[in-house]
Structure formats: C-alpha cells, structure tokens
CSV table of C-alpha atoms in Angstrom, one decimal:
chain,number,residue,atom,x,y,z
H,1,UNK,CA,97.2,120.0,87.4
H,2,UNK,CA,97.4,116.6,89.0
H,3,UNK,CA,96.9,113.0,88.0
H,4,UNK,CA,94.7,110.6,89.9
H,5,UNK,CA,96.3,108.2,92.4
H,6,UNK,CA,96.2,104.4,91.8
H,7,UNK,CA,94.2,102.2,94.2
H,8,UNK,CA,97.2,100.2,95.3
H,9,UNK,CA,99.3,103.3,95.4
H,10,UNK,CA,97.0,105.0,97.9
H,11,UNK,CA,97.2,102.1,100.3
H,12,UNK,CA,101.0,102.0,100.4
H,13,UNK,CA,101.7,103.7,103.7
H,14,UNK,CA,104.9,101.8,104.6
H,15,UNK,CA,108.3,103.4,104.9
H,16,UNK,CA,109.4,104.7,101.5
H,17,UNK,CA,112.4,102.9,99.9
H,18,UNK,CA,115.4,104.9,98.6
H,19,UNK,CA,115.8,105.8,94.9
H,20,UNK,CA,119.0,104.5,93.3
H,21,UNK,CA,118.1,104.2,89.6
H,22,UNK,CA,118.2,107.8,88.4
H,23,UNK,CA,120.6,108.8,85.6
H,24,UNK,CA,121.6,112.5,85.7
H,25,UNK,CA,123.1,114.1,82.6
H,26,UNK,CA,125.3,116.3,84.9
H,27,UNK,CA,126.9,113.2,86.4
H,28,UNK,CA,127.6,111.8,83.0
H,29,UNK,CA,129.2,115.0,81.9
H,30,UNK,CA,131.5,115.0,84.9
H,31,UNK,CA,132.6,111.5,84.1
H,32,UNK,CA,133.3,112.5,80.5
H,33,UNK,CA,130.3,110.5,79.1
H,34,UNK,CA,128.4,111.9,76.1
H,35,UNK,CA,124.9,112.6,77.5
H,36,UNK,CA,123.5,112.7,74.0
H,37,UNK,CA,123.3,108.9,73.9
H,38,UNK,CA,120.8,109.1,76.8
H,39,UNK,CA,118.7,111.6,75.0
H,40,UNK,CA,118.7,109.4,71.9
H,41,UNK,CA,117.7,106.4,74.1
H,42,UNK,CA,114.9,108.5,75.5
H,43,UNK,CA,113.7,109.3,71.9
H,44,UNK,CA,113.7,105.5,71.2
H,45,UNK,CA,111.6,104.8,74.3
H,46,UNK,CA,114.4,103.0,76.2
H,47,UNK,CA,114.7,105.7,78.8
H,48,UNK,CA,112.2,108.1,80.2
H,49,UNK,CA,113.1,111.7,80.8
H,50,UNK,CA,111.4,112.5,84.0
H,51,UNK,CA,112.9,116.0,84.5
H,52,UNK,CA,115.3,118.2,82.8
H,53,UNK,CA,118.5,116.2,82.6
H,54,UNK,CA,117.1,113.3,84.6
H,55,UNK,CA,116.4,109.8,83.1
H,56,UNK,CA,115.0,106.5,84.3
H,57,UNK,CA,115.0,103.1,82.5
H,58,UNK,CA,111.6,102.8,80.8
H,59,UNK,CA,110.7,99.4,82.1
H,60,UNK,CA,111.5,100.5,85.6
H,61,UNK,CA,109.4,103.6,85.2
H,62,UNK,CA,106.4,101.7,83.9
H,63,UNK,CA,106.5,99.3,86.9
H,64,UNK,CA,106.3,102.2,89.4
H,65,UNK,CA,103.1,103.3,91.1
H,66,UNK,CA,102.1,107.0,90.4
H,67,UNK,CA,103.4,108.2,93.8
H,68,UNK,CA,106.7,106.4,93.2
H,69,UNK,CA,107.0,108.0,89.8
H,70,UNK,CA,106.5,111.4,91.4
H,71,UNK,CA,109.0,110.7,94.1
H,72,UNK,CA,111.6,109.7,91.5
H,73,UNK,CA,110.8,113.0,89.7
H,74,UNK,CA,111.1,115.0,92.9
H,75,UNK,CA,114.5,113.5,93.9
H,76,UNK,CA,115.8,113.7,90.3
H,77,UNK,CA,114.8,117.4,90.1
H,78,UNK,CA,116.5,118.2,93.4
H,79,UNK,CA,119.7,116.3,92.5
H,80,UNK,CA,119.9,117.9,89.1
H,81,UNK,CA,119.4,121.4,90.3
H,82,UNK,CA,122.5,123.6,90.7
H,83,UNK,CA,121.0,125.4,93.7
H,84,UNK,CA,120.3,122.3,95.9
H,85,UNK,CA,116.8,123.4,96.7
H,86,UNK,CA,114.8,122.5,99.8
H,87,UNK,CA,111.7,120.4,98.9
H,88,UNK,CA,108.4,121.5,100.4
H,89,UNK,CA,104.7,121.1,100.4
H,90,UNK,CA,103.5,118.1,98.2
H,91,UNK,CA,107.1,117.3,97.1
H,92,UNK,CA,108.3,117.1,100.7
H,93,UNK,CA,105.1,115.1,101.6
H,94,UNK,CA,106.0,112.6,98.9
H,95,UNK,CA,109.5,112.3,100.4
H,96,UNK,CA,108.1,111.5,103.8
H,97,UNK,CA,105.7,108.9,102.4
H,98,UNK,CA,102.6,110.9,103.1
H,99,UNK,CA,99.7,109.4,101.0
H,100,UNK,CA,98.6,112.0,98.3
H,101,UNK,CA,95.1,111.8,96.8
H,102,UNK,CA,96.4,113.6,93.7
H,103,UNK,CA,99.9,113.4,92.3
H,104,UNK,CA,101.3,116.8,91.3
H,105,UNK,CA,103.1,117.5,88.1
H,106,UNK,CA,105.3,120.2,89.6
H,107,UNK,CA,108.1,119.9,92.2
H,108,UNK,CA,107.5,122.2,95.2
H,109,UNK,CA,110.6,124.0,96.6
H,110,UNK,CA,111.3,126.9,98.9
H,111,UNK,CA,112.6,130.1,97.4
H,112,UNK,CA,113.8,133.5,98.8
H,113,UNK,CA,111.6,136.6,98.6
H,114,UNK,CA,114.0,138.0,95.9
H,115,UNK,CA,113.2,135.0,93.7
H,116,UNK,CA,109.5,135.1,94.7
H,117,UNK,CA,106.7,132.6,94.3
H,118,UNK,CA,106.5,131.4,90.7
H,119,UNK,CA,106.4,128.3,88.5
H,120,UNK,CA,109.3,127.6,86.1
H,121,UNK,CA,111.2,124.6,84.6
H,122,UNK,CA,109.0,122.0,86.4
H,123,UNK,CA,109.3,123.7,89.8
H,124,UNK,CA,106.7,125.5,91.9
H,125,UNK,CA,108.8,127.9,94.0
H,126,UNK,CA,107.3,129.1,97.3
H,127,UNK,CA,108.7,132.4,98.6
H,128,UNK,CA,109.6,132.4,102.3
H,129,UNK,CA,111.8,134.2,104.8
H,130,UNK,CA,112.1,131.0,106.9
H,131,UNK,CA,113.9,128.8,104.5
H,132,UNK,CA,116.2,127.3,107.1
H,133,UNK,CA,113.5,126.6,109.7
H,134,UNK,CA,112.7,122.9,110.3
H,135,UNK,CA,114.7,121.4,107.5
H,136,UNK,CA,115.8,117.8,107.3
H,137,UNK,CA,117.6,115.5,104.8
H,138,UNK,CA,116.1,112.5,103.1
H,139,UNK,CA,117.8,110.4,100.4
H,140,UNK,CA,120.5,113.0,100.1
H,141,UNK,CA,118.2,116.0,99.4
H,142,UNK,CA,117.0,118.8,101.6
H,143,UNK,CA,113.3,118.6,102.7
H,144,UNK,CA,111.1,120.5,105.2
H,145,UNK,CA,110.5,118.6,108.4
H,146,UNK,CA,107.4,116.4,108.6
H,147,UNK,CA,105.5,118.8,110.9
H,148,UNK,CA,106.4,121.8,108.7
H,149,UNK,CA,105.6,119.9,105.5
H,150,UNK,CA,102.1,119.0,106.9
H,151,UNK,CA,101.4,122.5,108.1
H,152,UNK,CA,102.3,124.1,104.7
H,153,UNK,CA,100.7,121.3,102.6
H,154,UNK,CA,97.4,121.1,104.5
H,155,UNK,CA,97.0,124.9,104.6
H,156,UNK,CA,96.7,124.9,100.9
H,157,UNK,CA,94.8,121.6,100.2
H,158,UNK,CA,91.1,120.6,100.2
H,159,UNK,CA,89.7,119.2,103.5
H,160,UNK,CA,89.7,115.5,102.3
H,161,UNK,CA,93.3,115.6,101.1
H,162,UNK,CA,94.4,117.2,104.4
H,163,UNK,CA,92.5,114.6,106.5
H,164,UNK,CA,94.2,111.7,104.6
H,165,UNK,CA,97.6,113.2,105.2
H,166,UNK,CA,97.1,114.1,108.8
H,167,UNK,CA,95.4,110.8,109.8
H,168,UNK,CA,98.4,109.0,108.4
H,169,UNK,CA,101.0,111.3,110.1
H,170,UNK,CA,99.5,111.1,113.6
H,171,UNK,CA,99.1,107.3,113.5
H,172,UNK,CA,101.8,105.7,115.5
H,173,UNK,CA,104.4,103.7,113.8
H,174,UNK,CA,104.6,99.9,114.4
H,175,UNK,CA,106.8,97.0,113.4
H,176,UNK,CA,104.3,96.0,110.7
H,177,UNK,CA,103.7,99.5,109.6
H,178,UNK,CA,107.0,101.5,110.0
H,179,UNK,CA,106.5,105.2,109.2
H,180,UNK,CA,107.4,108.7,110.2
H,181,UNK,CA,105.2,110.2,112.9
H,182,UNK,CA,104.1,113.7,114.0
H,183,UNK,CA,101.7,114.9,116.7
H,184,UNK,CA,99.0,117.5,116.2
H,185,UNK,CA,100.9,119.7,118.6
H,186,UNK,CA,104.1,119.4,116.4
H,187,UNK,CA,102.1,120.5,113.4
H,188,UNK,CA,100.4,123.4,115.1
H,189,UNK,CA,103.7,124.6,116.5
H,190,UNK,CA,105.3,124.5,113.0
H,191,UNK,CA,102.4,126.5,111.7
H,192,UNK,CA,102.8,129.1,114.5
H,193,UNK,CA,106.6,129.4,113.9
H,194,UNK,CA,106.0,129.8,110.2
H,195,UNK,CA,103.3,132.5,110.9
H,196,UNK,CA,100.9,130.7,108.6
H,197,UNK,CA,97.9,132.9,108.1
H,198,UNK,CA,96.5,132.0,104.7
H,199,UNK,CA,94.9,128.6,105.0
H,200,UNK,CA,95.3,128.5,108.8
H,201,UNK,CA,91.6,127.9,109.3
H,202,UNK,CA,91.6,125.0,106.8
H,203,UNK,CA,94.6,123.5,108.6
H,204,UNK,CA,93.1,123.9,112.1
H,205,UNK,CA,89.8,122.3,110.9
H,206,UNK,CA,91.6,119.3,109.4
H,207,UNK,CA,93.7,118.9,112.5
H,208,UNK,CA,90.7,119.0,114.8
H,209,UNK,CA,89.1,116.2,112.8
H,210,UNK,CA,92.2,114.1,112.2
H,211,UNK,CA,92.2,110.8,114.0
H,212,UNK,CA,95.2,108.4,114.3
H,213,UNK,CA,92.8,105.4,114.6
H,214,UNK,CA,92.0,105.6,110.9
H,215,UNK,CA,93.5,102.5,109.3
H,216,UNK,CA,94.1,103.6,105.7
H,217,UNK,CA,93.9,106.5,103.3
H,218,UNK,CA,90.6,105.1,101.9
H,219,UNK,CA,89.1,105.1,105.4
H,220,UNK,CA,90.3,108.7,106.0
H,221,UNK,CA,88.9,109.9,102.7
H,222,UNK,CA,85.6,108.2,103.4
H,223,UNK,CA,85.3,109.8,106.9
H,224,UNK,CA,86.2,113.3,105.6
H,225,UNK,CA,83.5,113.0,103.0
H,226,UNK,CA,81.0,111.8,105.6
H,227,UNK,CA,81.5,115.0,107.4
H,228,UNK,CA,81.2,117.1,104.3
H,229,UNK,CA,78.1,115.2,103.2
H,230,UNK,CA,76.3,115.7,106.5
H,231,UNK,CA,76.4,112.1,107.8
H,232,UNK,CA,76.9,111.2,111.5
H,233,UNK,CA,80.6,110.6,112.2
H,234,UNK,CA,81.2,106.9,113.2
H,235,UNK,CA,83.4,105.4,115.9
H,236,UNK,CA,86.6,104.0,114.5
H,237,UNK,CA,88.3,100.6,114.9
H,238,UNK,CA,85.7,99.0,117.2
H,239,UNK,CA,86.1,95.4,118.3
H,240,UNK,CA,83.2,92.9,118.0
H,241,UNK,CA,82.9,89.4,119.6
H,242,UNK,CA,80.3,86.7,119.8
H,243,UNK,CA,79.8,83.4,121.6
H,244,UNK,CA,82.7,82.0,119.6
H,245,UNK,CA,85.1,84.8,120.8
H,246,UNK,CA,86.7,87.7,119.0
H,247,UNK,CA,85.3,88.4,115.5
H,248,UNK,CA,87.4,91.3,114.4
H,249,UNK,CA,87.8,95.1,114.4
H,250,UNK,CA,85.5,97.0,112.1
H,251,UNK,CA,86.5,100.2,110.3
H,252,UNK,CA,83.3,102.2,111.2
H,253,UNK,CA,80.6,101.8,113.8
H,254,UNK,CA,77.4,103.8,114.1
H,255,UNK,CA,75.9,102.5,117.4
H,256,UNK,CA,72.7,104.7,117.1
H,257,UNK,CA,72.0,103.3,113.7
H,258,UNK,CA,73.2,99.8,114.5
H,259,UNK,CA,75.4,99.9,111.4
H,260,UNK,CA,78.9,98.7,110.7
H,261,UNK,CA,80.9,100.2,107.8
H,262,UNK,CA,83.9,98.5,106.1
H,263,UNK,CA,86.2,100.0,103.6
H,264,UNK,CA,87.6,97.4,101.2
H,265,UNK,CA,91.0,98.4,99.8
H,266,UNK,CA,93.3,96.1,97.9
H,267,UNK,CA,95.8,96.0,100.9
H,268,UNK,CA,93.4,93.8,102.8
H,269,UNK,CA,93.9,91.2,100.1
H,270,UNK,CA,97.6,91.5,99.3
H,271,UNK,CA,99.6,92.9,102.2
H,272,UNK,CA,101.2,90.4,104.4
H,273,UNK,CA,100.1,91.9,107.7
H,274,UNK,CA,96.5,91.4,106.6
H,275,UNK,CA,96.8,88.1,104.7
H,276,UNK,CA,99.1,86.2,107.0
H,277,UNK,CA,100.1,83.9,104.2
H,278,UNK,CA,96.6,83.3,102.9
H,279,UNK,CA,95.8,83.6,99.2
H,280,UNK,CA,93.4,86.3,98.0
H,281,UNK,CA,90.7,83.7,97.5
H,282,UNK,CA,91.1,82.5,101.1
H,283,UNK,CA,91.0,86.1,102.3
H,284,UNK,CA,87.7,86.6,100.5
H,285,UNK,CA,86.2,83.5,102.1
H,286,UNK,CA,87.4,84.5,105.5
H,287,UNK,CA,86.0,88.0,105.1
H,288,UNK,CA,82.6,86.6,104.1
H,289,UNK,CA,82.6,84.3,107.2
H,290,UNK,CA,83.6,87.3,109.3
H,291,UNK,CA,80.8,89.4,107.9
H,292,UNK,CA,78.3,86.7,108.6
H,293,UNK,CA,79.3,86.5,112.2
H,294,UNK,CA,79.1,90.3,112.5
H,295,UNK,CA,75.6,90.3,111.1
H,296,UNK,CA,74.6,87.4,113.4
H,297,UNK,CA,75.3,89.7,116.4
H,298,UNK,CA,72.7,92.1,115.3
H,299,UNK,CA,74.2,95.0,113.3
H,300,UNK,CA,73.8,95.6,109.6
H,301,UNK,CA,77.0,95.7,107.6
H,302,UNK,CA,77.8,97.9,104.5
H,303,UNK,CA,81.0,97.8,102.5
H,304,UNK,CA,82.5,100.0,99.8
H,305,UNK,CA,85.8,100.4,97.9
H,306,UNK,CA,87.8,103.1,96.2
H,307,UNK,CA,85.4,103.5,93.3
H,308,UNK,CA,82.8,104.7,95.8
H,309,UNK,CA,85.1,106.5,98.3
H,310,UNK,CA,86.5,108.8,95.8
H,311,UNK,CA,83.1,110.0,94.5
H,312,UNK,CA,81.1,112.1,96.9
H,313,UNK,CA,77.9,111.4,94.9
H,314,UNK,CA,78.4,107.7,95.0
H,315,UNK,CA,79.3,107.6,98.7
H,316,UNK,CA,76.3,109.7,99.5
H,317,UNK,CA,74.0,107.3,97.7
H,318,UNK,CA,75.7,104.3,99.2
H,319,UNK,CA,75.5,105.4,102.8
H,320,UNK,CA,71.9,106.7,102.4
H,321,UNK,CA,70.9,103.3,100.9
H,322,UNK,CA,72.6,101.6,104.0
H,323,UNK,CA,70.2,103.6,106.3
H,324,UNK,CA,72.2,106.6,107.3
H,325,UNK,CA,70.5,110.0,107.4
H,326,UNK,CA,72.2,113.1,106.1
H,327,UNK,CA,71.6,116.7,107.0
H,328,UNK,CA,71.6,117.3,103.3
H,329,UNK,CA,68.7,116.2,101.1
H,330,UNK,CA,70.8,115.0,98.2
H,331,UNK,CA,74.3,115.2,96.9
H,332,UNK,CA,74.9,116.8,93.5
H,333,UNK,CA,77.4,115.4,91.1
C-alpha cells in the first residue's frame, strides 16, 4: 500500500537535505536514558513513532511533506536496525531524491538468499546474490547506487512512475537545480550486471521513452499518460518569440496540431528560480500576459494542473477537448 503524493512534494526535485532530528531508543539506552519517557511522549502526541524504536518531534513531523516523512522513516529504520541494511528500490530512490508518485509504507532493503524475499517489521526485504554491487553511502546509511536503484525500482513499477523517475534522473544538474545524475547507459549497465530479467521489458520501455528535457514530475507524468492514452507525443521545451522578442519556453508543442500545452505546478508560483522575487499574484499576471503573446503568434494554448495530470480519464478529456486526437475512442475511469 502507498499514500498519494502531495502537489508541492512532487515538484521538489532539488538536492535532498540531511536528516538530523531523529531520536533512536537504542541511542538513548547507550547513554543511560530511560527510553520509556519517549514512548510516553509518543502516547501523548508530543512525539511520533515513525518506526520501531525511532521517534520524531510531532510538530516537525506534521510540517514535513509526504516524501520527507518517508525519507525520515527510511533513515530511521536503517539507523535503528542491528544489521546495517542496504536500502534499495523505492527506499533508495527516496534517499537519492527521486520523485515518487506514490509514497510506500515499507522500507526496501537488500537481503541474502538465506533470508529470502519477505516483508517483516516494516521492511520489505529483497533477496539478492549481488548485495555488494554498486553500493554507496548517503546520510550515514548504505544505499544502492543511483543507476542500480533506478534499474531495480523501474523494473517493478508502472510505466508512468518509471518515466517520472527516469526523466528526473537523466536531466542534467544545474546551479539552480542541483541533483544527482545518471545516464540511460548507466542504468542499462546496472540492469545487465544485476541480471535483471523480471521487469526488464518494462524498464527498457521506460528508458526508451525517458527524456531529460522534461521540466518537472508533472510534465513527465502527463507525457507518459499521453503515450498510454494514444495521443501524439509532443516536442518538449520549445522556444517561442514574436516581434517583441523572446516570449518563453513552453512545456509541450504539437506543431501538426498548432497546439501548445502547459503544465501548471505550484513550483512555477513559489520557487525562486521561477518567480525571480515576484509575488504569486505577479507571477499569475505575467503568465497571463505570456499566454496572450503565445496565442497572438497563432497557436492555441491549453493548460492543466496536478488534479488533471494524475487522472488518466480527466487528462484524456482535457486533451481531447483541446483538439488532440487519440487512437483510442474514449478513456474509461
């Protein structure tokens, strides 16, 4: 089972901060502190027990986005474990900052064949004979490397989830958007070395479709669903100009249909690299003026947000209404 992501959470693709506010019962015992007081504080609602023997201040926990909460749980579980496990799959993806469309409730770790693949005590254990291959360290815990993480994660995930993760991973880091980076070749090589067979076709399909030009998880999800819904695939990040000069770079462009598509995520209105010191109201006015200039050059413009992007039925209806033709007659709920 997994919980839905938050809108703001899905747009956070910057480098992930370290976690320093975990309280481990094992640490308290080593210092001679009675850990029962923390359990009592948890019962009173002052602390939140996020994993067996791991606590976080309740106010701090409530202020975290869902992905940050999961990352706290992942790190806490790894630090509290006596076996110092290697985080893998979705848990490792969270450690690298990969945007996840659904937040898991279990912590993925590697296990030996003797332990086997099983779920217990909040962990999902993945049996492997290659536990030491491509392993790194982040925030003091062992994790699979980014290429290995993506190979194993995407081999077991639906197409849209994989495209969101891979688009993000292969997009180059920048000063405004610092992030880990992996090439398609890195990920394929990791899959080869791991001898991934189950899910390999799914992984290869997502890798073939992944595009580092995608500007956000919402754009990646939209594009993945366009393919699955039978719509023509647009060009990405196309520049438009008029007699007054450069207008802007649009998210999606269908030249044959003379249609521009724009995904509106909250980052456009709150993140510094997009707002440049402007208030949200000023950004809205500027976006309206920008759209008017785009329309004046000839194309039609259609916009959508997370409420539409995360619903195949709503996205199908939206794009059809905008004038795009699908190879499907309709999209069922």
